[in-house]
Amino acid sequence: MNKKFLFGMIASSFIGAMMALGGYQLVVEDQQTNIVSQVNSESPVNFTNYVFDSTNFVVPEGLNFVYAAKSATPAVVHIKTKYNAQRANGNNPMDQFFREYFGEQYEQQRAPGMGAGSGVIVTSDGYIATNNHVVEDADEIDVLLNDNRSFRAKVIGTDPDTDLALLKIDGENLPFTGFGDSENIQIGEWVLAIGNPFEFRSTVTAGIVSAKARNINILARGGSNTRIEAFIQTDAAVNPGNSGGALVNLKGELVGINTAIASPTGAFAGYSFAVPATLVKKVIFDLKDFGAVHRPLLGIRISDVNAELAEAKDLNVLKGVYVASVGEASSAFDAGLEAEDVIIAIDGKKVTNTSQLQEQVAMNSPGDKIEVTYIRAGKTKTTIATLKNALNTTAVVKAETAKSFKVEGAILAPVDNEVKQKLNIDEGLQIQDIASGKWKDAGIEKGFIVTKIDRQPIGSMQELTAALNNARGEGILIEGIYPNGEKAYYGLGW
């Protein structure tokens, strides 16, 4: 691991405990204030007449940091988590990162564990968006509001592939922040980061948008092939404790959830990264409405187009997304996309790299139609793709109400408790019917209970979907047992 420049997750759930024992030393520097323009902070903001003129730009009256901070800060909360000893010594992918930097001191903090982070109230009845790594495996989650009210929170759902989570507290008429348009936010635009770094509550820092659709390969540590990294990069100071906090524009609108930093030390060193609000909105309202994220997939393996690839493949374009392969029966397959196509736009919006493509697709749901613009043999073409989920269907089903579901010709359903007790298994999905398709071709028969895929326990539609997502384009190992107690193993191309 390269310690000179390491993209580190702001793992508030771990660093909060380390701070209490002196893991960090705060250095207070002299404040230097650079006054750009004098404005009346009490005057109303008139956004109707806000027109950007790059040659003669003047900050409109009232368009300043004060307004945005006053507007958004009440909706940003302080999250405190507690972990028992067993969970605190789990297999979180960030463990290795912190062990390398803090060694024995980190290990000594682990049992019992306590952490801290931030969150953003997004509805008046108490739904809170935050990072998955802030609350992951927590046994207790407490939320402290800006007005000092305290609530016990419950986890509604999590999505490690975007490092997002949705919490709920019991409250009414709570302050909340509205969603801004992160898709059209501009590089160079001012933004504020609001959170609770180093336990300093309601801290506001300012910066500009440095880049968009940035992939820093940090979620790859979780082992998922369906991670989505299209971060907004800023130079607003973000530190441990800011995780899950708000990135807002000068209107006070939420444009991102602060998630990660680029740092050789674990503290801010110049750049921070936020999940864009358009993706946040999609994920948390899926979690709210369905209990799981309904992730749409084109069903292709992709890579960024660069000069080397363009020369090797004789492409006449230097930007875009190269299609390495197309999955059978996938959305892309049905739409007529082929290997060696170069995708350059989704719904008329340019995509120059894989992060932009993933973000544009992820904002949709299975069953939605998107327009794909691509180049094949030097000619620009368009097609309409109907997005599917990892099971190659367009179904959108609530997690708590799904009784059975179809996967490649096989109908699976959760195993009832009587069967689990008889076979001495903790969980599994039983094949109720199997007529044709890949499962049938692999030799799997009706009644077989899938207990693991690639050694990962399977007990729900979400776990099955995640396992198949990770295996997309590769072979998988299916482990299970028949009702007579006979154990079986199958290899399945996916």
CSV table of C-alpha atoms in Angstrom, one decimal:
chain,number,residue,atom,x,y,z
A,1,MET,CA,0.0,0.0,0.0
A,2,ASN,CA,1.4,3.4,-1.0
A,3,LYS,CA,1.5,5.5,2.2
A,4,LYS,CA,2.6,8.7,0.4
A,5,PHE,CA,-0.8,9.1,-1.2
A,6,LEU,CA,-3.6,6.9,0.1
A,7,PHE,CA,-7.2,7.4,-0.6
A,8,GLY,CA,-8.6,7.0,2.9
A,9,MET,CA,-12.2,6.6,3.9
A,10,ILE,CA,-13.2,9.0,6.7
A,11,ALA,CA,-14.0,6.1,8.9
A,12,SER,CA,-15.7,8.0,11.7
A,13,SER,CA,-16.9,4.9,13.3
A,14,PHE,CA,-13.4,3.9,14.2
A,15,ILE,CA,-11.5,7.2,14.5
A,16,GLY,CA,-14.0,8.7,17.0
A,17,ALA,CA,-12.7,6.2,19.5
A,18,MET,CA,-9.1,6.9,18.7
A,19,MET,CA,-9.4,10.6,19.1
A,20,ALA,CA,-10.4,10.1,22.8
A,21,LEU,CA,-7.1,8.5,23.5
A,22,GLY,CA,-4.9,11.0,21.7
A,23,GLY,CA,-4.8,9.4,18.3
A,24,TYR,CA,-4.8,12.9,16.8
A,25,GLN,CA,-3.2,16.2,17.8
A,26,LEU,CA,-5.0,19.3,16.8
A,27,VAL,CA,-2.9,22.1,15.5
A,28,VAL,CA,-4.5,25.5,15.6
A,29,GLU,CA,-3.2,27.9,13.0
A,30,ASP,CA,-3.6,31.6,12.7
A,31,GLN,CA,-6.8,32.5,10.9
A,32,GLN,CA,-6.4,34.4,7.7
A,33,THR,CA,-9.5,36.0,6.3
A,34,ASN,CA,-9.6,37.0,2.6
A,35,ILE,CA,-12.5,39.2,2.0
A,36,VAL,CA,-13.7,38.8,-1.6
A,37,SER,CA,-16.7,41.1,-1.5
A,38,GLN,CA,-18.8,42.9,1.1
A,39,VAL,CA,-22.4,41.8,1.2
A,40,ASN,CA,-25.3,42.3,3.5
A,41,SER,CA,-25.8,38.8,5.2
A,42,GLU,CA,-29.3,39.7,6.3
A,43,SER,CA,-30.7,40.7,3.0
A,44,PRO,CA,-32.8,38.2,1.1
A,45,VAL,CA,-31.2,36.2,-1.7
A,46,ASN,CA,-32.5,36.9,-5.2
A,47,PHE,CA,-31.6,33.9,-7.3
A,48,THR,CA,-33.9,34.8,-10.2
A,49,ASN,CA,-31.4,37.3,-11.5
A,50,TYR,CA,-28.3,35.2,-10.8
A,51,VAL,CA,-26.7,34.9,-14.2
A,52,PHE,CA,-23.1,33.8,-14.5
A,53,ASP,CA,-21.0,36.0,-16.7
A,54,SER,CA,-17.4,34.8,-16.8
A,55,THR,CA,-16.1,38.1,-18.1
A,56,ASN,CA,-17.8,40.4,-15.7
A,57,PHE,CA,-18.9,38.4,-12.7
A,58,VAL,CA,-20.2,40.1,-9.6
A,59,VAL,CA,-21.4,38.2,-6.5
A,60,PRO,CA,-25.2,39.0,-6.2
A,61,GLU,CA,-26.3,40.7,-3.0
A,62,GLY,CA,-26.9,38.1,-0.3
A,63,LEU,CA,-25.3,35.2,-2.3
A,64,ASN,CA,-22.7,34.3,0.3
A,65,PHE,CA,-21.6,31.6,2.7
A,66,VAL,CA,-23.6,33.0,5.6
A,67,TYR,CA,-26.9,32.3,3.9
A,68,ALA,CA,-26.0,28.8,2.9
A,69,ALA,CA,-24.6,28.0,6.4
A,70,LYS,CA,-27.7,29.3,8.2
A,71,SER,CA,-30.0,27.5,5.8
A,72,ALA,CA,-28.4,24.0,5.9
A,73,THR,CA,-26.7,23.7,9.3
A,74,PRO,CA,-29.9,23.0,11.3
A,75,ALA,CA,-30.5,19.8,9.2
A,76,VAL,CA,-27.0,18.4,9.8
A,77,VAL,CA,-26.8,16.0,12.8
A,78,HIS,CA,-24.1,14.4,15.0
A,79,ILE,CA,-24.2,10.6,14.9
A,80,LYS,CA,-22.7,8.6,17.8
A,81,THR,CA,-22.4,4.8,17.5
A,82,LYS,CA,-21.6,2.0,19.9
A,83,TYR,CA,-20.3,-1.5,19.0
A,84,ASN,CA,-19.9,-4.6,21.1
A,85,ALA,CA,-16.5,-6.3,21.3
A,86,GLN,CA,-17.3,-9.0,18.7
A,87,ARG,CA,-18.6,-6.6,16.1
A,88,ALA,CA,-15.8,-4.1,16.8
A,89,ASN,CA,-13.3,-6.8,15.8
A,90,GLY,CA,-15.1,-7.7,12.5
A,91,ASN,CA,-13.8,-7.7,9.0
A,92,ASN,CA,-14.6,-4.2,7.9
A,93,PRO,CA,-12.4,-3.5,4.8
A,94,MET,CA,-11.1,-0.3,6.4
A,95,ASP,CA,-9.4,-2.2,9.2
A,96,GLN,CA,-6.2,-2.8,7.3
A,97,PHE,CA,-5.9,0.9,6.5
A,98,PHE,CA,-6.1,1.9,10.1
A,99,ARG,CA,-3.9,-0.9,11.4
A,100,GLU,CA,-1.1,0.3,9.1
A,101,TYR,CA,-1.2,3.8,10.4
A,102,PHE,CA,-2.0,3.3,14.1
A,103,GLY,CA,-0.9,-0.2,14.9
A,104,GLU,CA,-1.5,-1.4,18.5
A,105,GLN,CA,-3.2,1.8,19.5
A,106,TYR,CA,-5.9,1.1,16.9
A,107,GLU,CA,-6.3,-2.5,18.1
A,108,GLN,CA,-6.7,-1.3,21.8
A,109,GLN,CA,-9.6,0.9,20.8
A,110,ARG,CA,-11.6,-1.9,19.3
A,111,ALA,CA,-13.5,-3.5,22.2
A,112,PRO,CA,-15.9,-2.1,23.0
A,113,GLY,CA,-16.1,0.4,20.0
A,114,MET,CA,-17.4,3.8,19.9
A,115,GLY,CA,-17.6,6.1,16.8
A,116,ALA,CA,-18.9,9.4,15.6
A,117,GLY,CA,-19.9,10.9,12.3
A,118,SER,CA,-22.5,13.1,10.7
A,119,GLY,CA,-25.8,12.9,8.9
A,120,VAL,CA,-28.3,15.0,7.0
A,121,ILE,CA,-32.0,15.2,7.8
A,122,VAL,CA,-33.8,14.9,4.4
A,123,THR,CA,-37.5,14.8,5.4
A,124,SER,CA,-39.4,16.6,8.2
A,125,ASP,CA,-40.4,13.3,9.8
A,126,GLY,CA,-36.9,12.2,10.5
A,127,TYR,CA,-35.3,10.3,7.7
A,128,ILE,CA,-31.5,10.9,7.8
A,129,ALA,CA,-28.9,10.2,5.0
A,130,THR,CA,-25.4,9.3,6.1
A,131,ASN,CA,-22.5,7.0,5.1
A,132,ASN,CA,-22.7,3.2,5.5
A,133,HIS,CA,-19.3,3.2,7.1
A,134,VAL,CA,-20.5,5.6,9.8
A,135,VAL,CA,-23.2,3.1,11.1
A,136,GLU,CA,-22.0,-0.2,9.7
A,137,ASP,CA,-22.5,-3.0,12.3
A,138,ALA,CA,-23.4,-0.5,15.1
A,139,ASP,CA,-25.3,-1.9,18.0
A,140,GLU,CA,-26.6,1.5,19.1
A,141,ILE,CA,-27.0,4.7,17.1
A,142,ASP,CA,-27.8,8.1,18.7
A,143,VAL,CA,-28.5,11.3,16.8
A,144,LEU,CA,-27.9,14.7,18.3
A,145,LEU,CA,-29.6,17.6,16.6
A,146,ASN,CA,-28.2,21.1,16.1
A,147,ASP,CA,-30.7,22.3,18.8
A,148,ASN,CA,-29.3,19.7,21.3
A,149,ARG,CA,-32.3,17.3,21.1
A,150,SER,CA,-31.2,13.7,21.2
A,151,PHE,CA,-32.9,10.6,19.5
A,152,ARG,CA,-32.2,6.9,19.2
A,153,ALA,CA,-32.0,6.0,15.5
A,154,LYS,CA,-32.8,2.8,13.6
A,155,VAL,CA,-31.2,1.7,10.4
A,156,ILE,CA,-33.8,1.6,7.6
A,157,GLY,CA,-31.3,0.3,5.0
A,158,THR,CA,-27.7,0.4,3.8
A,159,ASP,CA,-25.9,0.3,0.4
A,160,PRO,CA,-22.2,-0.5,0.7
A,161,ASP,CA,-21.8,-0.1,-3.1
A,162,THR,CA,-22.3,3.6,-2.7
A,163,ASP,CA,-21.4,3.8,1.0
A,164,LEU,CA,-24.8,5.3,1.8
A,165,ALA,CA,-27.2,4.5,4.6
A,166,LEU,CA,-30.7,5.7,5.7
A,167,LEU,CA,-31.6,6.2,9.3
A,168,LYS,CA,-34.9,7.1,11.0
A,169,ILE,CA,-35.7,9.0,14.2
A,170,ASP,CA,-39.1,9.6,15.6
A,171,GLY,CA,-39.8,13.3,15.2
A,172,GLU,CA,-42.1,15.8,13.5
A,173,ASN,CA,-41.5,19.2,11.8
A,174,LEU,CA,-37.8,18.6,11.9
A,175,PRO,CA,-35.4,20.9,10.0
A,176,PHE,CA,-34.3,19.3,6.7
A,177,THR,CA,-32.4,20.3,3.6
A,178,GLY,CA,-33.7,20.0,0.1
A,179,PHE,CA,-31.8,18.4,-2.7
A,180,GLY,CA,-29.9,20.4,-5.2
A,181,ASP,CA,-28.9,19.5,-8.8
A,182,SER,CA,-25.5,17.9,-8.4
A,183,GLU,CA,-25.6,16.8,-12.0
A,184,ASN,CA,-25.3,20.4,-13.2
A,185,ILE,CA,-23.0,21.7,-10.5
A,186,GLN,CA,-20.0,23.4,-12.1
A,187,ILE,CA,-16.2,22.9,-11.6
A,188,GLY,CA,-15.1,26.0,-9.8
A,189,GLU,CA,-18.4,26.5,-8.1
A,190,TRP,CA,-18.4,27.4,-4.3
A,191,VAL,CA,-19.6,24.7,-1.9
A,192,LEU,CA,-19.7,24.3,1.9
A,193,ALA,CA,-19.0,21.2,3.9
A,194,ILE,CA,-21.0,20.9,7.1
A,195,GLY,CA,-20.4,18.3,9.7
A,196,ASN,CA,-18.8,17.3,13.1
A,197,PRO,CA,-15.1,16.8,12.6
A,198,PHE,CA,-13.1,15.8,15.6
A,199,GLU,CA,-16.3,16.1,17.7
A,200,PHE,CA,-16.5,19.9,16.9
A,201,ARG,CA,-20.2,20.1,16.3
A,202,SER,CA,-21.8,22.0,13.4
A,203,THR,CA,-18.5,23.0,11.7
A,204,VAL,CA,-18.7,24.7,8.3
A,205,THR,CA,-15.8,24.8,5.8
A,206,ALA,CA,-15.7,26.3,2.3
A,207,GLY,CA,-14.1,25.3,-1.0
A,208,ILE,CA,-14.8,24.9,-4.6
A,209,VAL,CA,-15.7,21.9,-6.8
A,210,SER,CA,-12.4,20.6,-8.1
A,211,ALA,CA,-13.7,17.7,-10.3
A,212,LYS,CA,-16.7,15.6,-10.9
A,213,ALA,CA,-17.3,11.9,-11.5
A,214,ARG,CA,-14.1,11.0,-9.7
A,215,ASN,CA,-13.3,7.4,-9.1
A,216,ILE,CA,-10.8,6.8,-6.3
A,217,ASN,CA,-11.2,3.0,-6.1
A,218,ILE,CA,-11.9,3.1,-2.4
A,219,LEU,CA,-15.1,1.1,-2.4
A,220,ALA,CA,-13.3,-1.7,-4.3
A,221,ARG,CA,-11.9,-2.8,-0.9
A,222,GLY,CA,-15.4,-4.2,-0.1
A,223,GLY,CA,-15.0,-6.7,-3.0
A,224,SER,CA,-18.0,-5.6,-5.0
A,225,ASN,CA,-18.1,-5.3,-8.8
A,226,THR,CA,-21.1,-3.1,-8.7
A,227,ARG,CA,-19.7,-0.3,-6.6
A,228,ILE,CA,-20.5,3.2,-7.9
A,229,GLU,CA,-17.8,5.9,-7.5
A,230,ALA,CA,-18.7,9.2,-9.2
A,231,PHE,CA,-17.6,11.5,-6.4
A,232,ILE,CA,-17.7,15.3,-6.4
A,233,GLN,CA,-14.1,16.3,-5.6
A,234,THR,CA,-13.7,19.5,-3.5
A,235,ASP,CA,-11.0,21.3,-1.6
A,236,ALA,CA,-13.4,22.1,1.3
A,237,ALA,CA,-11.7,20.9,4.5
A,238,VAL,CA,-13.2,17.5,5.6
A,239,ASN,CA,-11.9,15.4,8.5
A,240,PRO,CA,-12.8,12.4,10.6
A,241,GLY,CA,-16.3,13.0,11.9
A,242,ASN,CA,-17.4,14.8,8.7
A,243,SER,CA,-18.5,11.4,7.2
A,244,GLY,CA,-22.1,11.5,6.2
A,245,GLY,CA,-22.3,15.3,6.5
A,246,ALA,CA,-23.6,17.7,4.0
A,247,LEU,CA,-22.0,19.3,1.0
A,248,VAL,CA,-24.2,22.2,0.0
A,249,ASN,CA,-24.2,24.9,-2.7
A,250,LEU,CA,-24.6,28.6,-2.0
A,251,LYS,CA,-28.4,28.2,-2.0
A,252,GLY,CA,-28.1,25.8,1.0
A,253,GLU,CA,-29.2,22.9,-1.1
A,254,LEU,CA,-27.7,19.4,-0.6
A,255,VAL,CA,-25.4,18.5,-3.5
A,256,GLY,CA,-23.5,15.7,-1.9
A,257,ILE,CA,-22.8,13.5,1.2
A,258,ASN,CA,-19.2,13.9,2.3
A,259,THR,CA,-17.6,10.5,2.3
A,260,ALA,CA,-13.8,10.3,1.8
A,261,ILE,CA,-10.5,12.2,1.7
A,262,ALA,CA,-7.2,11.9,-0.1
A,263,SER,CA,-4.6,11.8,2.6
A,264,PRO,CA,-1.3,10.3,3.6
A,265,THR,CA,-2.1,10.6,7.3
A,266,GLY,CA,-5.9,10.0,7.8
A,267,ALA,CA,-6.6,13.8,8.2
A,268,PHE,CA,-7.4,16.4,5.6
A,269,ALA,CA,-4.6,17.1,3.1
A,270,GLY,CA,-6.3,19.1,0.4
A,271,TYR,CA,-9.0,17.1,-1.3
A,272,SER,CA,-12.3,15.6,-0.2
A,273,PHE,CA,-15.0,13.5,-2.0
A,274,ALA,CA,-18.7,13.5,-1.8
A,275,VAL,CA,-21.4,11.2,-3.2
A,276,PRO,CA,-23.5,13.4,-5.6
A,277,ALA,CA,-27.0,14.3,-4.4
A,278,THR,CA,-28.7,12.8,-7.5
A,279,LEU,CA,-27.3,9.4,-6.6
A,280,VAL,CA,-28.0,9.9,-2.8
A,281,LYS,CA,-31.6,10.7,-3.6
A,282,LYS,CA,-32.1,7.6,-5.7
A,283,VAL,CA,-30.4,5.3,-3.1
A,284,ILE,CA,-32.1,6.5,0.1
A,285,PHE,CA,-35.6,6.7,-1.3
A,286,ASP,CA,-35.1,3.2,-2.7
A,287,LEU,CA,-34.1,2.1,0.8
A,288,LYS,CA,-37.1,4.0,2.2
A,289,ASP,CA,-39.7,2.7,-0.2
A,290,PHE,CA,-38.4,-0.8,-0.9
A,291,GLY,CA,-36.0,-1.8,1.8
A,292,ALA,CA,-33.3,-2.3,-0.8
A,293,VAL,CA,-31.7,-0.5,-3.7
A,294,HIS,CA,-33.1,-1.5,-7.0
A,295,ARG,CA,-29.9,-1.1,-9.0
A,296,PRO,CA,-30.3,-1.1,-12.8
A,297,LEU,CA,-27.7,-2.7,-15.0
A,298,LEU,CA,-26.8,-2.5,-18.6
A,299,GLY,CA,-25.1,-5.8,-18.3
A,300,ILE,CA,-21.7,-4.9,-19.9
A,301,ARG,CA,-18.1,-5.0,-18.9
A,302,ILE,CA,-16.5,-1.6,-19.5
A,303,SER,CA,-13.3,0.4,-19.4
A,304,ASP,CA,-12.3,4.0,-20.0
A,305,VAL,CA,-11.2,5.0,-23.5
A,306,ASN,CA,-7.6,6.4,-23.6
A,307,ALA,CA,-5.0,6.9,-26.2
A,308,GLU,CA,-3.4,3.5,-25.8
A,309,LEU,CA,-6.8,1.7,-26.0
A,310,ALA,CA,-7.8,3.8,-29.0
A,311,GLU,CA,-4.7,2.9,-30.9
A,312,ALA,CA,-4.9,-0.8,-30.0
A,313,LYS,CA,-8.6,-1.1,-31.0
A,314,ASP,CA,-8.3,1.4,-33.9
A,315,LEU,CA,-10.9,3.7,-32.4
A,316,ASN,CA,-11.5,7.1,-33.8
A,317,VAL,CA,-12.4,8.6,-30.4
A,318,LEU,CA,-10.2,9.4,-27.3
A,319,LYS,CA,-13.0,9.8,-24.7
A,320,GLY,CA,-15.9,7.5,-23.9
A,321,VAL,CA,-16.6,4.1,-22.4
A,322,TYR,CA,-15.3,1.0,-24.2
A,323,VAL,CA,-17.6,-2.0,-24.2
A,324,ALA,CA,-15.4,-5.1,-23.6
A,325,SER,CA,-18.2,-7.6,-23.5
A,326,VAL,CA,-22.0,-7.8,-23.4
A,327,GLY,CA,-23.9,-10.2,-21.1
A,328,GLU,CA,-26.3,-12.6,-22.6
A,329,ALA,CA,-30.0,-11.6,-22.2
A,330,SER,CA,-28.8,-8.3,-20.6
A,331,SER,CA,-30.3,-4.9,-21.2
A,332,ALA,CA,-27.4,-4.0,-23.5
A,333,PHE,CA,-27.8,-7.3,-25.4
A,334,ASP,CA,-31.5,-6.7,-26.0
A,335,ALA,CA,-30.7,-3.1,-27.2
A,336,GLY,CA,-28.2,-4.3,-29.8
A,337,LEU,CA,-25.0,-3.2,-28.2
A,338,GLU,CA,-21.9,-5.2,-29.0
A,339,ALA,CA,-18.3,-5.6,-27.8
A,340,GLU,CA,-16.0,-2.9,-29.0
A,341,ASP,CA,-18.8,-0.3,-29.1
A,342,VAL,CA,-17.8,3.0,-27.5
A,343,ILE,CA,-20.6,4.7,-25.4
A,344,ILE,CA,-20.4,8.5,-25.6
A,345,ALA,CA,-23.7,9.6,-24.1
A,346,ILE,CA,-26.7,8.5,-22.0
A,347,ASP,CA,-30.0,10.3,-22.5
A,348,GLY,CA,-28.1,12.9,-24.5
A,349,LYS,CA,-25.6,13.6,-21.7
A,350,LYS,CA,-22.0,13.1,-22.5
A,351,VAL,CA,-20.1,10.3,-20.7
A,352,THR,CA,-16.3,10.4,-21.0
A,353,ASN,CA,-15.5,7.7,-18.4
A,354,THR,CA,-16.9,4.7,-16.6
A,355,SER,CA,-17.8,6.8,-13.5
A,356,GLN,CA,-20.0,9.1,-15.5
A,357,LEU,CA,-21.7,6.1,-17.2
A,358,GLN,CA,-22.3,4.3,-13.9
A,359,GLU,CA,-23.8,7.5,-12.4
A,360,GLN,CA,-26.1,8.1,-15.3
A,361,VAL,CA,-27.4,4.6,-15.3
A,362,ALA,CA,-27.6,4.3,-11.5
A,363,MET,CA,-30.1,7.2,-11.2
A,364,ASN,CA,-32.7,5.0,-12.9
A,365,SER,CA,-34.5,1.9,-11.8
A,366,PRO,CA,-35.1,-1.5,-13.4
A,367,GLY,CA,-37.7,-1.2,-16.1
A,368,ASP,CA,-36.7,2.4,-17.1
A,369,LYS,CA,-35.7,3.1,-20.6
A,370,ILE,CA,-32.5,5.1,-21.5
A,371,GLU,CA,-31.1,6.3,-24.7
A,372,VAL,CA,-27.6,5.1,-25.4
A,373,THR,CA,-25.4,6.9,-27.9
A,374,TYR,CA,-22.4,5.0,-29.1
A,375,ILE,CA,-19.8,4.7,-31.8
A,376,ARG,CA,-19.4,1.6,-33.9
A,377,ALA,CA,-16.9,1.3,-36.7
A,378,GLY,CA,-16.6,5.1,-36.8
A,379,LYS,CA,-20.3,5.8,-37.0
A,380,THR,CA,-22.4,7.3,-34.3
A,381,LYS,CA,-25.6,5.4,-33.5
A,382,THR,CA,-28.4,5.5,-30.8
A,383,THR,CA,-30.5,2.8,-29.2
A,384,ILE,CA,-33.0,2.5,-26.4
A,385,ALA,CA,-32.1,0.1,-23.6
A,386,THR,CA,-34.7,-1.1,-21.1
A,387,LEU,CA,-32.7,-1.5,-17.9
A,388,LYS,CA,-32.7,-4.8,-15.9
A,389,ASN,CA,-31.6,-5.8,-12.4
A,390,ALA,CA,-29.0,-8.4,-11.6
A,391,LEU,CA,-31.5,-11.2,-12.0
A,392,ASN,CA,-32.1,-10.0,-15.6
A,393,THR,CA,-35.6,-8.9,-14.9
A,394,THR,CA,-37.3,-5.5,-14.7
A,395,ALA,CA,-39.2,-6.3,-11.5
A,396,VAL,CA,-39.2,-3.8,-8.7
A,397,VAL,CA,-40.2,-5.6,-5.5
A,398,LYS,CA,-40.4,-4.5,-1.9
A,399,ALA,CA,-37.8,-6.5,0.1
A,400,GLU,CA,-40.2,-7.3,3.0
A,401,THR,CA,-43.0,-8.5,0.7
A,402,ALA,CA,-41.0,-10.6,-1.8
A,403,LYS,CA,-42.1,-14.2,-1.4
A,404,SER,CA,-40.4,-15.7,-4.4
A,405,PHE,CA,-38.5,-14.5,-7.4
A,406,LYS,CA,-37.3,-15.8,-10.7
A,407,VAL,CA,-33.6,-16.1,-11.7
A,408,GLU,CA,-32.6,-17.5,-15.1
A,409,GLY,CA,-35.5,-19.9,-15.3
A,410,ALA,CA,-35.4,-20.9,-11.6
A,411,ILE,CA,-38.0,-19.8,-9.0
A,412,LEU,CA,-36.5,-19.3,-5.6
A,413,ALA,CA,-38.0,-18.5,-2.2
A,414,PRO,CA,-36.8,-18.3,1.4
A,415,VAL,CA,-36.6,-21.6,3.3
A,416,ASP,CA,-39.1,-21.9,6.1
A,417,ASN,CA,-38.0,-22.4,9.7
A,418,GLU,CA,-39.1,-26.0,10.0
A,419,VAL,CA,-36.9,-27.1,7.0
A,420,LYS,CA,-33.9,-25.0,8.4
A,421,GLN,CA,-34.2,-26.7,11.8
A,422,LYS,CA,-34.5,-30.2,10.2
A,423,LEU,CA,-31.4,-29.7,8.0
A,424,ASN,CA,-29.5,-27.7,10.7
A,425,ILE,CA,-28.9,-24.7,8.4
A,426,ASP,CA,-29.2,-21.0,9.4
A,427,GLU,CA,-30.5,-19.7,6.1
A,428,GLY,CA,-31.0,-20.4,2.4
A,429,LEU,CA,-33.1,-20.0,-0.7
A,430,GLN,CA,-35.0,-23.0,-2.0
A,431,ILE,CA,-35.7,-23.7,-5.7
A,432,GLN,CA,-39.4,-24.2,-5.9
A,433,ASP,CA,-39.4,-24.8,-9.7
A,434,ILE,CA,-36.8,-25.0,-12.4
A,435,ALA,CA,-37.8,-25.3,-16.1
A,436,SER,CA,-34.8,-24.2,-18.1
A,437,GLY,CA,-31.9,-21.8,-18.1
A,438,LYS,CA,-28.4,-21.7,-16.6
A,439,TRP,CA,-29.4,-23.2,-13.2
A,440,LYS,CA,-31.1,-26.2,-15.0
A,441,ASP,CA,-28.1,-26.6,-17.4
A,442,ALA,CA,-25.8,-26.8,-14.4
A,443,GLY,CA,-27.7,-29.9,-13.1
A,444,ILE,CA,-29.5,-28.2,-10.2
A,445,GLU,CA,-32.8,-29.9,-9.4
A,446,LYS,CA,-36.1,-28.7,-7.9
A,447,GLY,CA,-35.9,-28.6,-4.1
A,448,PHE,CA,-32.3,-27.7,-3.9
A,449,ILE,CA,-31.5,-25.1,-1.2
A,450,VAL,CA,-28.8,-22.5,-2.1
A,451,THR,CA,-26.9,-21.8,1.1
A,452,LYS,CA,-23.8,-20.1,-0.3
A,453,ILE,CA,-22.5,-18.5,-3.5
A,454,ASP,CA,-18.8,-18.1,-3.8
A,455,ARG,CA,-18.6,-18.9,0.0
A,456,GLN,CA,-20.9,-16.0,0.9
A,457,PRO,CA,-24.1,-17.0,2.9
A,458,ILE,CA,-27.3,-16.6,0.9
A,459,GLY,CA,-30.6,-16.1,2.7
A,460,SER,CA,-32.4,-13.3,1.0
A,461,MET,CA,-33.1,-11.8,-2.5
A,462,GLN,CA,-30.7,-8.9,-1.6
A,463,GLU,CA,-27.9,-11.3,-0.8
A,464,LEU,CA,-28.5,-13.3,-3.9
A,465,THR,CA,-28.6,-10.2,-6.0
A,466,ALA,CA,-25.4,-8.9,-4.5
A,467,ALA,CA,-23.6,-12.2,-5.1
A,468,LEU,CA,-24.7,-12.3,-8.7
A,469,ASN,CA,-23.7,-8.7,-9.2
A,470,ASN,CA,-20.2,-9.5,-8.0
A,471,ALA,CA,-19.9,-12.5,-10.3
A,472,ARG,CA,-21.3,-10.7,-13.4
A,473,GLY,CA,-19.2,-12.1,-16.4
A,474,GLU,CA,-17.5,-14.8,-14.3
A,475,GLY,CA,-18.2,-18.3,-13.0
A,476,ILE,CA,-19.7,-18.8,-9.6
A,477,LEU,CA,-19.7,-21.7,-7.1
A,478,ILE,CA,-23.0,-22.6,-5.7
A,479,GLU,CA,-23.2,-24.6,-2.4
A,480,GLY,CA,-26.3,-26.1,-0.9
A,481,ILE,CA,-28.3,-29.0,0.3
A,482,TYR,CA,-31.3,-31.1,-0.8
A,483,PRO,CA,-34.3,-31.8,1.5
A,484,ASN,CA,-33.0,-35.3,2.1
A,485,GLY,CA,-29.8,-33.9,3.6
A,486,GLU,CA,-27.5,-34.5,0.5
A,487,LYS,CA,-25.1,-31.7,0.1
A,488,ALA,CA,-24.2,-30.6,-3.4
A,489,TYR,CA,-21.9,-28.1,-5.3
A,490,TYR,CA,-22.4,-26.6,-8.7
A,491,GLY,CA,-20.4,-24.4,-11.0
A,492,LEU,CA,-22.4,-21.9,-12.9
A,493,GLY,CA,-21.3,-19.5,-15.6
A,494,TRP,CA,-22.7,-16.0,-15.1
